[in-house]
Amino acid sequence: MRAAAERVIVGQNVTTADSLDACDDPVRIRKATLADVPAIRPLIATSARILGAGDYTGEQIDAALLGVWGVDTEIIRDDTYFVGEVDNELVLCGGWGRRATLFGGDAYDQRESRLLDSRTEAARIRAFFVHPTWARRGLGSRLLALCEREARAAGFVVAELVATLPGERLYARHGYVATGRRSDTLPGSVSIDSVPMRKTL
């Protein structure tokens, strides 16, 4: 069956692209705006608490949601963050970045807003979360392909990210290679593991 068309709305321009995955769900992917932030926050929390429960404790997830997995309004303002919606309800979010920050929301104190040099540095794949009801339907793969296309169009030849443990499986399926493992200390002296990964675009 032919995959559903993906519509991406950027200002007044509308482009369409066939999904790379079999996904017949009526999810419209569009650029996120600052007006979406109040809906993105609970989407991230629900996704993290349910889909991350097999890899992280509740204490780790709660601590991560205080900043590491928060909303980054800078990449929304950069026009490189997306949301997916069904009947005006957000079910997906994620994007890419042209700034040095690898991960973390506005409240995360280890951020670096410096713009990257696309000739020598890697684009960042950032903050992918899907509502549990819509998980494992190819939405993350569709969005990842979209972000990679945009990063390539901006001149980047490599992408990198810091994957959550459940997210590592998605990225590995799409050619991202782990470059190690990291552990970060979160509020309350809670530590959490993640996986740095890279891919040539």
Short mmCIF file of C-alpha atoms in Angstrom, two decimals:
data_model
loop_
_atom_site.label_atom_id
_atom_site.label_comp_id
_atom_site.label_asym_id
_atom_site.label_seq_id
_atom_site.Cartn_x
_atom_site.Cartn_y
_atom_site.Cartn_z
CA MET A 1 0.00 0.00 0.00
CA ARG A 2 1.34 3.44 -0.86
CA ALA A 3 2.47 5.40 2.15
CA ALA A 4 0.47 8.40 3.20
CA ALA A 5 1.68 11.76 1.94
CA GLU A 6 3.34 13.98 4.49
CA ARG A 7 2.45 17.68 4.39
CA VAL A 8 4.90 20.17 5.78
CA ILE A 9 3.72 23.74 6.13
CA VAL A 10 6.38 26.42 6.26
CA GLY A 11 4.88 29.89 6.24
CA GLN A 12 2.73 29.94 3.11
CA ASN A 13 4.67 27.25 1.26
CA VAL A 14 3.32 23.72 1.21
CA THR A 15 5.44 20.81 0.10
CA THR A 16 4.59 17.13 0.01
CA ALA A 17 6.79 14.08 0.27
CA ASP A 18 5.98 10.41 0.43
CA SER A 19 6.68 8.83 3.79
CA LEU A 20 9.55 6.37 3.87
CA ASP A 21 7.48 4.06 6.06
CA ALA A 22 4.10 2.40 5.69
CA CYS A 23 2.05 4.84 7.72
CA ASP A 24 -1.59 5.38 6.84
CA ASP A 25 -2.34 7.42 9.95
CA PRO A 26 -3.75 10.89 9.32
CA VAL A 27 -0.87 12.72 10.98
CA ARG A 28 -0.03 16.16 9.62
CA ILE A 29 3.57 17.18 10.29
CA ARG A 30 4.23 20.92 10.37
CA LYS A 31 6.70 23.43 11.74
CA ALA A 32 6.26 24.03 15.46
CA THR A 33 5.52 27.52 16.73
CA LEU A 34 5.88 29.02 20.19
CA ALA A 35 2.11 28.71 20.53
CA ASP A 36 2.59 24.91 20.53
CA VAL A 37 4.81 24.93 23.62
CA PRO A 38 1.99 24.38 26.17
CA ALA A 39 0.93 21.26 24.23
CA ILE A 40 4.49 20.00 23.57
CA ARG A 41 5.32 19.87 27.29
CA PRO A 42 2.68 17.26 28.26
CA LEU A 43 3.38 15.30 25.07
CA ILE A 44 7.03 14.98 26.07
CA ALA A 45 6.10 13.99 29.62
CA THR A 46 3.58 11.35 28.55
CA SER A 47 5.94 9.89 25.97
CA ALA A 48 8.86 9.78 28.41
CA ARG A 49 6.93 8.26 31.28
CA ILE A 50 5.28 5.50 29.29
CA LEU A 51 7.72 4.67 26.49
CA GLY A 52 10.79 5.19 28.69
CA ALA A 53 9.56 3.04 31.58
CA GLY A 54 11.34 -0.06 30.30
CA ASP A 55 14.74 1.64 30.34
CA TYR A 56 14.58 4.26 33.09
CA THR A 57 13.15 4.46 36.59
CA GLY A 58 10.37 6.88 37.44
CA GLU A 59 12.86 8.94 39.45
CA GLN A 60 15.18 9.25 36.44
CA ILE A 61 12.34 10.25 34.12
CA ASP A 62 11.00 12.87 36.53
CA ALA A 63 14.47 14.36 36.91
CA ALA A 64 15.09 14.38 33.15
CA LEU A 65 11.82 16.19 32.53
CA LEU A 66 13.07 19.11 34.64
CA GLY A 67 15.46 20.13 31.87
CA VAL A 68 17.22 17.47 29.84
CA TRP A 69 13.97 16.46 28.11
CA GLY A 70 12.29 19.87 28.23
CA VAL A 71 11.12 22.11 25.41
CA ASP A 72 13.86 24.06 23.61
CA THR A 73 12.21 27.23 22.32
CA GLU A 74 15.42 28.27 20.56
CA ILE A 75 15.11 25.57 17.90
CA ILE A 76 11.43 26.43 17.54
CA ARG A 77 12.41 30.02 16.82
CA ASP A 78 15.08 28.71 14.40
CA ASP A 79 12.24 27.06 12.43
CA THR A 80 13.82 23.59 12.68
CA TYR A 81 11.40 21.91 15.09
CA PHE A 82 8.25 20.05 14.07
CA VAL A 83 5.04 18.74 15.55
CA GLY A 84 2.67 16.10 14.23
CA GLU A 85 -1.02 16.51 14.89
CA VAL A 86 -4.27 14.63 14.46
CA ASP A 87 -7.54 16.53 14.84
CA ASN A 88 -5.62 19.45 16.41
CA GLU A 89 -4.00 17.20 19.03
CA LEU A 90 -0.21 16.88 19.09
CA VAL A 91 1.03 13.29 18.87
CA LEU A 92 4.64 13.81 17.74
CA CYS A 93 7.47 16.30 18.11
CA GLY A 94 11.10 16.48 17.10
CA GLY A 95 13.53 18.40 14.98
CA TRP A 96 17.08 19.25 14.12
CA GLY A 97 19.41 22.04 15.13
CA ARG A 98 22.06 24.21 13.56
CA ARG A 99 23.36 25.25 16.98
CA ALA A 100 25.97 23.57 19.17
CA THR A 101 23.51 22.45 21.86
CA LEU A 102 23.17 18.67 21.61
CA PHE A 103 20.15 18.24 23.85
CA GLY A 104 18.18 19.87 26.63
CA GLY A 105 15.31 22.27 27.04
CA ASP A 106 15.30 25.91 28.05
CA ALA A 107 15.86 24.99 31.72
CA TYR A 108 18.97 22.91 31.01
CA ASP A 109 22.06 24.87 32.04
CA GLN A 110 24.57 23.23 29.68
CA ARG A 111 23.46 24.88 26.47
CA GLU A 112 25.52 26.46 23.70
CA SER A 113 23.72 28.68 21.21
CA ARG A 114 26.69 29.09 18.88
CA LEU A 115 25.77 28.45 15.25
CA LEU A 116 27.48 25.42 13.72
CA ASP A 117 29.71 25.45 10.65
CA SER A 118 27.96 23.05 8.27
CA ARG A 119 31.24 22.37 6.45
CA THR A 120 33.03 20.97 9.49
CA GLU A 121 30.42 20.25 12.17
CA ALA A 122 27.43 17.95 12.49
CA ALA A 123 23.79 18.99 12.52
CA ARG A 124 21.95 18.05 15.69
CA ILE A 125 18.94 15.74 15.72
CA ARG A 126 16.86 16.94 18.64
CA ALA A 127 14.12 16.00 21.07
CA PHE A 128 12.01 13.34 19.33
CA PHE A 129 8.94 12.23 21.29
CA VAL A 130 5.80 10.41 20.19
CA HIS A 131 2.56 9.86 22.06
CA PRO A 132 2.39 6.21 23.21
CA THR A 133 -0.91 5.68 21.37
CA TRP A 134 0.87 6.52 18.11
CA ALA A 135 4.15 4.73 18.79
CA ARG A 136 5.58 2.14 16.39
CA ARG A 137 3.63 3.41 13.39
CA GLY A 138 6.58 4.88 11.52
CA LEU A 139 6.03 8.47 12.63
CA GLY A 140 9.48 8.87 14.14
CA SER A 141 11.04 7.51 10.96
CA ARG A 142 9.05 9.95 8.82
CA LEU A 143 10.11 12.88 10.93
CA LEU A 144 13.74 11.77 11.05
CA ALA A 145 13.88 11.57 7.25
CA LEU A 146 12.38 15.05 7.03
CA CYS A 147 14.94 16.49 9.44
CA GLU A 148 17.79 14.86 7.57
CA ARG A 149 16.57 16.32 4.28
CA GLU A 150 16.46 19.80 5.78
CA ALA A 151 19.90 19.45 7.33
CA ARG A 152 21.36 18.32 4.00
CA ALA A 153 19.70 21.25 2.25
CA ALA A 154 21.37 23.55 4.79
CA GLY A 155 24.77 22.14 3.81
CA PHE A 156 25.36 19.60 6.59
CA VAL A 157 26.93 16.27 5.66
CA VAL A 158 26.89 14.66 9.11
CA ALA A 159 24.23 14.49 11.82
CA GLU A 160 24.70 13.63 15.46
CA LEU A 161 22.45 13.18 18.46
CA VAL A 162 22.28 11.96 22.01
CA ALA A 163 19.74 9.15 22.10
CA THR A 164 17.70 7.98 25.03
CA LEU A 165 18.02 4.25 25.57
CA PRO A 166 14.66 3.48 23.86
CA GLY A 167 15.46 6.03 21.14
CA GLU A 168 18.77 4.33 20.33
CA ARG A 169 16.89 1.49 18.68
CA LEU A 170 15.08 3.84 16.28
CA TYR A 171 18.21 5.70 15.27
CA ALA A 172 20.26 2.53 14.82
CA ARG A 173 17.68 1.25 12.34
CA HIS A 174 18.28 4.37 10.27
CA GLY A 175 22.05 4.17 10.10
CA TYR A 176 23.15 6.06 13.21
CA VAL A 177 26.19 4.52 14.91
CA ALA A 178 26.85 4.77 18.63
CA THR A 179 30.10 6.53 19.49
CA GLY A 180 30.08 5.63 23.17
CA ARG A 181 27.84 6.01 26.17
CA ARG A 182 27.38 8.92 28.53
CA SER A 183 25.95 9.43 31.99
CA ASP A 184 24.63 12.82 33.11
CA THR A 185 23.82 13.92 36.64
CA LEU A 186 20.36 15.44 36.92
CA PRO A 187 18.62 17.45 39.65
CA GLY A 188 18.47 15.50 42.90
CA SER A 189 21.80 13.82 42.09
CA VAL A 190 20.03 11.33 39.84
CA SER A 191 22.11 10.01 36.94
CA ILE A 192 20.80 8.98 33.55
CA ASP A 193 22.46 7.14 30.68
CA SER A 194 22.21 8.05 27.01
CA VAL A 195 23.96 7.17 23.77
CA PRO A 196 25.81 9.63 21.50
CA MET A 197 25.34 8.62 17.82
CA ARG A 198 26.42 9.89 14.40
CA LYS A 199 25.49 9.37 10.76
CA THR A 200 26.81 10.61 7.42
CA LEU A 201 23.89 12.19 5.56
#
